[in-house]
Amino acid sequence: MIEAGADIRTEEFLLNMGPQHPATHGVLRLVVRTDGELVLDCECHIGYLHRCFEKCAEGNPYTSVIPYTDRMDYLAAMCNNQSFSLAVEKLAKIEVTDRARWMRMATVELQRIASHLMAVGTYGLDVGAITAFLHCFRERERILDLFEEMSGQRLNYSYIVPGGVLYDWPDDMPKKIENFCDQMEVRIREYNDLLSGNGIFIKRTADIGVLPADVAIAWGCTGPVLRGSGIKRDLRKDRPYEFYDQVEFDVPVGRGLHGTLGDCWDRYWVRVQEMSESIKIIRQSISKYSTSTGKYLTTPANKQLRPPKGEAVYHTTENPRGELGYYVVSDGEPIPYRVKARAPSFCNVAVLPEISRGTMVADLVAILGSLDIVLGEIDR
Amino acid sequence: MGLTASEIVERVRAALPDDIIVATEDDVAEADETKKKAPETIDPFVLAKPESLRKVCEWLCYEPDLRFDLLHCISNIDYPDRNVIQVIYHLDSIRHKHTFTVKVDLDRADPKVESMVPLWPAADWHERESFDLMGVIHTGHPNLKRILCADDWVGHPLRKDYEFPEEYHGIPCGPYVTEYANIPPEHEVWLKEFEAEDAAKRGGPSS
Amino acid sequence: MLTGLLLAAGSAGRGLIDLDLTSLPLVGEMLAEHPTIAWPLLMLAIGCGVVIGYITVFSLLAVYAERKISAFMQSRLGPMEVGPYGLLQTAADGLKLLAKEDIIPRDADKLLYIIGPIFVFTGVWLSFVVLPYGPDLIVADLNVGLLFLAAVASIEVVGVLMAGWASNNKWALFGTMRMITQLVSYEIPIGLSFVAVVAISGSLSMQEITLDQQGWFWNWYLFRNPFLFVGFFLYFIASLAETKRAPFDLPEAESELVAGFHTEYTGMRFSLFFLAEYAAMYVVSATAAVLFLGGWCTGFAFIDSWMMESAGFQRVLANVVGLTSITIKAWFLVAVMMWLRWTLPRIRLDQVMYVCLKVLLPFSFGVLVFSTLWELVTDGTLFGDWWPLFQFLISIGGFGLLMMNFMAKERPYDIEADFRPLRHSEVHAAPDAGARG
């Protein structure tokens, strides 16, 4: 008779998760060292989608860089356009009319909702709830329809350019956005019934992947990941750009409602709440837009921009996934001397090994989903 | 809001006079002729000496009313004409809500600077990226290897004198992949016509 | 369904239509020469064909139903292109699977890799042998029917272990280990639920268990006593795990393990797993129907007594009624399984084991002990003939109280109140971010 544990050899299991794996949201590769179902360590390997955006940007005129920014965080292309446009506007000292600014704010907040819908939906998918995912996609589809009407595109818009936006809105656009907001408020309640309050969902996410505030800051996490850890930091409030200082909205933070502060559920809940805050901003922007005047674009979109020699700006905006920063250096030529992008997902995913040690393989998927990464942005 | 960048520059200059080279635009003008070509920034910054970068950053990180607890980004710029690689640390304080920029000029032939991982773990990936794309050696980094490019990639793509390889393991690559692809000659003619038309439409080729 | 009806007509009409198999040339010869061997073999062949046909047709319909149900729950249309309302979609998918290349990984253990799916399918397929569909519709009314059912269900575990191990794939191995842990554990609560029913019926034969529940629907074991009422739900939850349906679908959790133990399988071998999964759904649902919902009994005393007394052509009709009855019950449970799958998230392995060992197991024991005690005390005739009705009311009432208590229980947090986050000004400064320095 074999004595238990005496002659049985056990060994660690090296699991190669990705780059083709449904849970890695793209082509992230995780090398996971496991002991049965337990994750001992995990290491992220990135770069499978690397196309050196920064090198591409050095060979293109400023306005031609905009389409490249679309492809960074392809789920929030509007926000990327806006961030880069703001940096270039600061560099080349381009004025933007009030009307264009309100248009931008409404589109960017719509994009934030679309991005969070994707995050919430795929998070449900990660923990096995498939229906919530499709319900989220239904609303995201409506936002994409609106964007298609604005810009002619459904994913990579290149809509926000230095000097304003590329095309004027159709006359009935404010009405359509208002209608969408009315529906969205009801839908958020539906998602809460379907997912947020679901007992199994809470069991799977509460107390899992706890990210303490100091760890989050030390690793440079921003956006909902940082706010989920209870820190009230939102660049729209702290360092307002566009007209964010003129609108009323709250910054939701995690409060550890179902477990420890900074767990997966908190990060998820921050995103759900941010959707309703975005609706508030959209409503205010639309009403301000209707009363403001001015051109939608101050400089022709194909005009060659020649910012003064020897200037550099670092501009950060609050993207759905965190703080996106563009460092743009000019040497007086019509093409930028150097463009550096600080991608929020790049910093957020770096913390994954820290918070996934000692969890189970299923939790690893839940934690990764709660960080809400986009590989187009990580690999650039 | 916390302190403005110019106030922080004054604080740094008062506290660490020997560890910084230039702090403001006036300083740039006073400094030697080659430095004049360096792009200044709209925001004030501090240009630290490479050997005392760690000291400056530590001071900025731990000084109670500055507390730059978040390392936002590490950028780097290649200046072949003055033989310098500049590494730029964008710092942010969540507590005091102010930002600051620290720059350091490194020798282009041997760009070495101390790693900031002990101060901010966030520097880990940023420094790996800086090494991968620009070739900056961050000494003391726990795991300094390529992060975005493949492990056996040759060269550092963001250097201005970087030459694209013609192929990587048999895969044609580089800026003009079409040249390597199997394009019939008549298509090439068509492509050139198209490019010429496009350039005419845009009002002459860029640059 | 059609095959089922044919089965009903064929086997029940034995007395009416005298099908003379001996007149067939080759078969007749064999039957004449070796009657003791050839007759059982012939019946076996017919039985096998009928069961395989039934499984295939059921699976086609179930896959179609699953896709349509999920589509309606997710506000989309589902398959619409192939055939009217996409009815032929699953058939087309089946044909596609048949035509696919059969790949065996180079480093796989070929023998185990090939026989794995056969084992899995055989286990489920054998279960159909003892399921009764009508007064005369049962392939083999074994006197140890329930035991046989439990025994053949565990063959699946062996097949899964073979398939997962032989694939030489880490994900497949992961899925296999999860699956085996889950299946072996959940056989205990299922077995205990069986025992609780057998303690009442006094027989292991599926047909006798069904016959014991004849009459009005309050004679069903579901309402036999309040404890068996709970036992039904315990059995249903355990059977979800046994058939690896959500929320217990972690052996093949697609977001974690890609596809679980059948990651490497393609074409026909994969479709064997697929058929087995859907057939298993039907088996556990039909078993639940037999054990707790009266099997092929309709729940109306006058119909049931007619079914038993009828003869000749009426007997055929009675069998059709019985078949319809159990099919409706089983399909209802299958639909509930699908509904759950498209609603609930997946639970984690340790939570699966917790549910089994710390919730289902003690409760199943409780059901067994208390339902036998209840029988002993009330002796089935506490208030004369109307006692079953009283028991029915007690069960329903108890369940209602339980549900009311559950609904009245406060949610862990109030979604509406929480919907309003803290004001910006209300929040204190960010906590000290860094104990260093």
PDB file of C-alpha atoms in Angstrom, chain C residues 124-290:
ATOM      1  CA  VAL C 124     -24.434   7.947 -21.903  1.00  0.00           C
ATOM      2  CA  TRP C 125     -25.866   5.730 -24.564  1.00  0.00           C
ATOM      3  CA  LEU C 126     -26.277   2.776 -22.212  1.00  0.00           C
ATOM      4  CA  SER C 127     -28.305   4.955 -19.858  1.00  0.00           C
ATOM      5  CA  PHE C 128     -31.082   5.098 -22.427  1.00  0.00           C
ATOM      6  CA  VAL C 129     -31.586   1.365 -22.073  1.00  0.00           C
ATOM      7  CA  VAL C 130     -33.336   1.614 -18.727  1.00  0.00           C
ATOM      8  CA  LEU C 131     -35.340   4.799 -19.291  1.00  0.00           C
ATOM      9  CA  PRO C 132     -39.080   4.060 -19.553  1.00  0.00           C
ATOM     10  CA  TYR C 133     -41.111   5.989 -22.112  1.00  0.00           C
ATOM     11  CA  GLY C 134     -44.491   4.360 -21.695  1.00  0.00           C
ATOM     12  CA  PRO C 135     -46.277   1.353 -20.203  1.00  0.00           C
ATOM     13  CA  ASP C 136     -44.525  -0.924 -22.705  1.00  0.00           C
ATOM     14  CA  LEU C 137     -41.833   1.365 -23.999  1.00  0.00           C
ATOM     15  CA  ILE C 138     -38.619   0.383 -22.300  1.00  0.00           C
ATOM     16  CA  VAL C 139     -35.657  -1.330 -23.897  1.00  0.00           C
ATOM     17  CA  ALA C 140     -34.813  -3.356 -20.795  1.00  0.00           C
ATOM     18  CA  ASP C 141     -36.753  -3.099 -17.569  1.00  0.00           C
ATOM     19  CA  LEU C 142     -33.896  -4.214 -15.347  1.00  0.00           C
ATOM     20  CA  ASN C 143     -34.704  -4.900 -11.723  1.00  0.00           C
ATOM     21  CA  VAL C 144     -31.560  -2.945 -10.831  1.00  0.00           C
ATOM     22  CA  GLY C 145     -32.359  -0.139 -13.279  1.00  0.00           C
ATOM     23  CA  LEU C 146     -31.378   2.781 -11.086  1.00  0.00           C
ATOM     24  CA  LEU C 147     -28.151   1.098 -10.016  1.00  0.00           C
ATOM     25  CA  PHE C 148     -27.380   0.391 -13.660  1.00  0.00           C
ATOM     26  CA  LEU C 149     -27.966   4.060 -14.461  1.00  0.00           C
ATOM     27  CA  ALA C 150     -25.567   5.199 -11.758  1.00  0.00           C
ATOM     28  CA  ALA C 151     -22.996   2.621 -12.847  1.00  0.00           C
ATOM     29  CA  VAL C 152     -22.928   3.424 -16.559  1.00  0.00           C
ATOM     30  CA  ALA C 153     -22.873   7.153 -15.860  1.00  0.00           C
ATOM     31  CA  SER C 154     -19.434   6.712 -14.281  1.00  0.00           C
ATOM     32  CA  ILE C 155     -18.026   5.172 -17.457  1.00  0.00           C
ATOM     33  CA  GLU C 156     -17.897   8.729 -18.761  1.00  0.00           C
ATOM     34  CA  VAL C 157     -15.222   9.591 -16.197  1.00  0.00           C
ATOM     35  CA  VAL C 158     -12.924   6.917 -17.569  1.00  0.00           C
ATOM     36  CA  GLY C 159     -13.456   8.082 -21.122  1.00  0.00           C
ATOM     37  CA  VAL C 160     -12.757  11.684 -20.182  1.00  0.00           C
ATOM     38  CA  LEU C 161      -9.581  10.717 -18.376  1.00  0.00           C
ATOM     39  CA  MET C 162      -8.424   8.764 -21.432  1.00  0.00           C
ATOM     40  CA  ALA C 163      -9.233  11.613 -23.807  1.00  0.00           C
ATOM     41  CA  GLY C 164      -7.701  14.345 -21.702  1.00  0.00           C
ATOM     42  CA  TRP C 165      -4.533  12.468 -20.831  1.00  0.00           C
ATOM     43  CA  ALA C 166      -3.968  11.091 -24.313  1.00  0.00           C
ATOM     44  CA  SER C 167      -4.307  14.515 -25.954  1.00  0.00           C
ATOM     45  CA  ASN C 168      -0.932  15.509 -24.481  1.00  0.00           C
ATOM     46  CA  ASN C 169      -2.172  19.041 -24.046  1.00  0.00           C
ATOM     47  CA  LYS C 170      -1.870  20.995 -20.822  1.00  0.00           C
ATOM     48  CA  TRP C 171      -5.236  22.675 -21.220  1.00  0.00           C
ATOM     49  CA  ALA C 172      -6.883  19.328 -21.901  1.00  0.00           C
ATOM     50  CA  LEU C 173      -5.241  17.901 -18.799  1.00  0.00           C
ATOM     51  CA  PHE C 174      -6.436  20.861 -16.755  1.00  0.00           C
ATOM     52  CA  GLY C 175      -9.975  20.353 -18.000  1.00  0.00           C
ATOM     53  CA  THR C 176      -9.766  16.630 -17.331  1.00  0.00           C
ATOM     54  CA  MET C 177      -8.659  17.055 -13.762  1.00  0.00           C
ATOM     55  CA  ARG C 178     -11.434  19.548 -13.126  1.00  0.00           C
ATOM     56  CA  MET C 179     -13.974  17.287 -14.798  1.00  0.00           C
ATOM     57  CA  ILE C 180     -12.966  14.189 -12.861  1.00  0.00           C
ATOM     58  CA  THR C 181     -12.922  16.031  -9.547  1.00  0.00           C
ATOM     59  CA  GLN C 182     -16.350  17.352 -10.276  1.00  0.00           C
ATOM     60  CA  LEU C 183     -17.951  14.183 -11.648  1.00  0.00           C
ATOM     61  CA  VAL C 184     -16.658  11.893  -8.943  1.00  0.00           C
ATOM     62  CA  SER C 185     -17.727  14.282  -6.184  1.00  0.00           C
ATOM     63  CA  TYR C 186     -21.178  14.945  -7.519  1.00  0.00           C
ATOM     64  CA  GLU C 187     -21.978  11.278  -7.919  1.00  0.00           C
ATOM     65  CA  ILE C 188     -22.396  11.120  -4.146  1.00  0.00           C
ATOM     66  CA  PRO C 189     -25.286  13.583  -3.786  1.00  0.00           C
ATOM     67  CA  ILE C 190     -26.862  12.081  -6.895  1.00  0.00           C
ATOM     68  CA  GLY C 191     -26.547   8.601  -5.457  1.00  0.00           C
ATOM     69  CA  LEU C 192     -28.041   9.750  -2.163  1.00  0.00           C
ATOM     70  CA  SER C 193     -30.988  11.285  -4.011  1.00  0.00           C
ATOM     71  CA  PHE C 194     -31.485   7.921  -5.737  1.00  0.00           C
ATOM     72  CA  VAL C 195     -31.431   6.147  -2.394  1.00  0.00           C
ATOM     73  CA  ALA C 196     -33.985   8.546  -0.934  1.00  0.00           C
ATOM     74  CA  VAL C 197     -36.377   7.696  -3.759  1.00  0.00           C
ATOM     75  CA  VAL C 198     -35.660   3.967  -3.609  1.00  0.00           C
ATOM     76  CA  ALA C 199     -36.370   3.983   0.127  1.00  0.00           C
ATOM     77  CA  ILE C 200     -39.897   5.115  -0.704  1.00  0.00           C
ATOM     78  CA  SER C 201     -40.565   3.095  -3.812  1.00  0.00           C
ATOM     79  CA  GLY C 202     -38.989  -0.099  -2.552  1.00  0.00           C
ATOM     80  CA  SER C 203     -37.727  -0.949  -5.993  1.00  0.00           C
ATOM     81  CA  LEU C 204     -34.781  -0.148  -8.220  1.00  0.00           C
ATOM     82  CA  SER C 205     -36.705  -0.825 -11.401  1.00  0.00           C
ATOM     83  CA  MET C 206     -37.449   2.372 -13.293  1.00  0.00           C
ATOM     84  CA  GLN C 207     -40.768   1.042 -14.493  1.00  0.00           C
ATOM     85  CA  GLU C 208     -41.918   0.178 -10.969  1.00  0.00           C
ATOM     86  CA  ILE C 209     -40.842   3.554  -9.654  1.00  0.00           C
ATOM     87  CA  THR C 210     -42.982   5.130 -12.360  1.00  0.00           C
ATOM     88  CA  LEU C 211     -45.959   2.916 -11.673  1.00  0.00           C
ATOM     89  CA  ASP C 212     -45.796   3.814  -7.989  1.00  0.00           C
ATOM     90  CA  GLN C 213     -46.492   7.450  -8.899  1.00  0.00           C
ATOM     91  CA  GLN C 214     -49.684   6.795 -10.844  1.00  0.00           C
ATOM     92  CA  GLY C 215     -52.824   8.772 -10.212  1.00  0.00           C
ATOM     93  CA  TRP C 216     -53.148  12.477  -9.546  1.00  0.00           C
ATOM     94  CA  PHE C 217     -50.037  14.589  -9.728  1.00  0.00           C
ATOM     95  CA  TRP C 218     -49.804  14.895  -5.989  1.00  0.00           C
ATOM     96  CA  ASN C 219     -48.848  11.272  -5.989  1.00  0.00           C
ATOM     97  CA  TRP C 220     -45.574  12.157  -7.641  1.00  0.00           C
ATOM     98  CA  TYR C 221     -42.529  11.671  -5.457  1.00  0.00           C
ATOM     99  CA  LEU C 222     -41.824  15.360  -5.791  1.00  0.00           C
ATOM    100  CA  PHE C 223     -44.817  16.013  -3.510  1.00  0.00           C
ATOM    101  CA  ARG C 224     -44.558  12.774  -1.619  1.00  0.00           C
ATOM    102  CA  ASN C 225     -43.146  14.570   1.379  1.00  0.00           C
ATOM    103  CA  PRO C 226     -41.542  17.972   1.984  1.00  0.00           C
ATOM    104  CA  PHE C 227     -38.076  16.455   2.167  1.00  0.00           C
ATOM    105  CA  LEU C 228     -38.228  14.769  -1.207  1.00  0.00           C
ATOM    106  CA  PHE C 229     -39.391  18.104  -2.567  1.00  0.00           C
ATOM    107  CA  VAL C 230     -36.047  19.535  -1.459  1.00  0.00           C
ATOM    108  CA  GLY C 231     -34.375  16.375  -2.696  1.00  0.00           C
ATOM    109  CA  PHE C 232     -35.568  17.091  -6.220  1.00  0.00           C
ATOM    110  CA  PHE C 233     -33.790  20.426  -6.265  1.00  0.00           C
ATOM    111  CA  LEU C 234     -30.654  18.882  -4.785  1.00  0.00           C
ATOM    112  CA  TYR C 235     -30.725  16.255  -7.507  1.00  0.00           C
ATOM    113  CA  PHE C 236     -31.273  18.857 -10.204  1.00  0.00           C
ATOM    114  CA  ILE C 237     -28.339  21.004  -9.031  1.00  0.00           C
ATOM    115  CA  ALA C 238     -26.100  17.959  -8.779  1.00  0.00           C
ATOM    116  CA  SER C 239     -27.165  16.827 -12.225  1.00  0.00           C
ATOM    117  CA  LEU C 240     -26.176  20.226 -13.635  1.00  0.00           C
ATOM    118  CA  ALA C 241     -22.690  19.522 -12.339  1.00  0.00           C
ATOM    119  CA  GLU C 242     -22.819  15.962 -13.599  1.00  0.00           C
ATOM    120  CA  THR C 243     -23.561  17.153 -17.123  1.00  0.00           C
ATOM    121  CA  LYS C 244     -21.116  20.091 -16.750  1.00  0.00           C
ATOM    122  CA  ARG C 245     -23.721  22.695 -17.526  1.00  0.00           C
ATOM    123  CA  ALA C 246     -23.416  26.277 -16.267  1.00  0.00           C
ATOM    124  CA  PRO C 247     -22.782  27.379 -13.604  1.00  0.00           C
ATOM    125  CA  PHE C 248     -20.735  24.188 -13.253  1.00  0.00           C
ATOM    126  CA  ASP C 249     -19.279  24.284 -16.769  1.00  0.00           C
ATOM    127  CA  LEU C 250     -15.723  24.819 -15.603  1.00  0.00           C
ATOM    128  CA  PRO C 251     -14.304  21.615 -17.119  1.00  0.00           C
ATOM    129  CA  GLU C 252     -14.718  23.278 -20.488  1.00  0.00           C
ATOM    130  CA  ALA C 253     -14.766  26.921 -19.439  1.00  0.00           C
ATOM    131  CA  GLU C 254     -14.019  28.542 -22.755  1.00  0.00           C
ATOM    132  CA  SER C 255     -12.666  31.749 -21.245  1.00  0.00           C
ATOM    133  CA  GLU C 256     -10.225  29.835 -19.047  1.00  0.00           C
ATOM    134  CA  LEU C 257      -9.398  26.510 -20.637  1.00  0.00           C
ATOM    135  CA  VAL C 258     -10.276  27.079 -24.280  1.00  0.00           C
ATOM    136  CA  ALA C 259     -12.331  23.863 -24.568  1.00  0.00           C
ATOM    137  CA  GLY C 260     -11.292  21.600 -21.728  1.00  0.00           C
ATOM    138  CA  PHE C 261     -10.589  17.926 -22.248  1.00  0.00           C
ATOM    139  CA  HIS C 262     -11.667  17.889 -25.904  1.00  0.00           C
ATOM    140  CA  THR C 263      -9.416  20.778 -26.983  1.00  0.00           C
ATOM    141  CA  GLU C 264      -7.497  18.595 -29.438  1.00  0.00           C
ATOM    142  CA  TYR C 265     -10.467  16.742 -30.897  1.00  0.00           C
ATOM    143  CA  THR C 266     -11.874  17.495 -34.317  1.00  0.00           C
ATOM    144  CA  GLY C 267     -14.573  16.264 -36.628  1.00  0.00           C
ATOM    145  CA  MET C 268     -16.475  13.127 -35.750  1.00  0.00           C
ATOM    146  CA  ARG C 269     -14.593  12.458 -32.529  1.00  0.00           C
ATOM    147  CA  PHE C 270     -15.496  15.903 -31.295  1.00  0.00           C
ATOM    148  CA  SER C 271     -19.103  15.431 -32.295  1.00  0.00           C
ATOM    149  CA  LEU C 272     -19.196  12.221 -30.240  1.00  0.00           C
ATOM    150  CA  PHE C 273     -18.358  14.334 -27.161  1.00  0.00           C
ATOM    151  CA  PHE C 274     -20.909  16.849 -28.275  1.00  0.00           C
ATOM    152  CA  LEU C 275     -23.632  14.240 -28.735  1.00  0.00           C
ATOM    153  CA  ALA C 276     -22.740  12.681 -25.400  1.00  0.00           C
ATOM    154  CA  GLU C 277     -23.050  16.034 -23.641  1.00  0.00           C
ATOM    155  CA  TYR C 278     -26.504  16.736 -24.977  1.00  0.00           C
ATOM    156  CA  ALA C 279     -27.631  13.135 -24.534  1.00  0.00           C
ATOM    157  CA  ALA C 280     -26.455  13.316 -20.924  1.00  0.00           C
ATOM    158  CA  MET C 281     -28.647  16.367 -20.457  1.00  0.00           C
ATOM    159  CA  TYR C 282     -31.594  14.352 -21.637  1.00  0.00           C
ATOM    160  CA  VAL C 283     -30.681  11.361 -19.476  1.00  0.00           C
ATOM    161  CA  VAL C 284     -30.483  13.331 -16.239  1.00  0.00           C
ATOM    162  CA  SER C 285     -33.648  15.238 -17.072  1.00  0.00           C
ATOM    163  CA  ALA C 286     -35.572  12.086 -17.938  1.00  0.00           C
ATOM    164  CA  THR C 287     -34.230  10.446 -14.788  1.00  0.00           C
ATOM    165  CA  ALA C 288     -35.428  13.408 -12.756  1.00  0.00           C
ATOM    166  CA  ALA C 289     -38.798  13.054 -14.472  1.00  0.00           C
ATOM    167  CA  VAL C 290     -38.978   9.352 -13.613  1.00  0.00           C
TER     168      VAL C 290
END
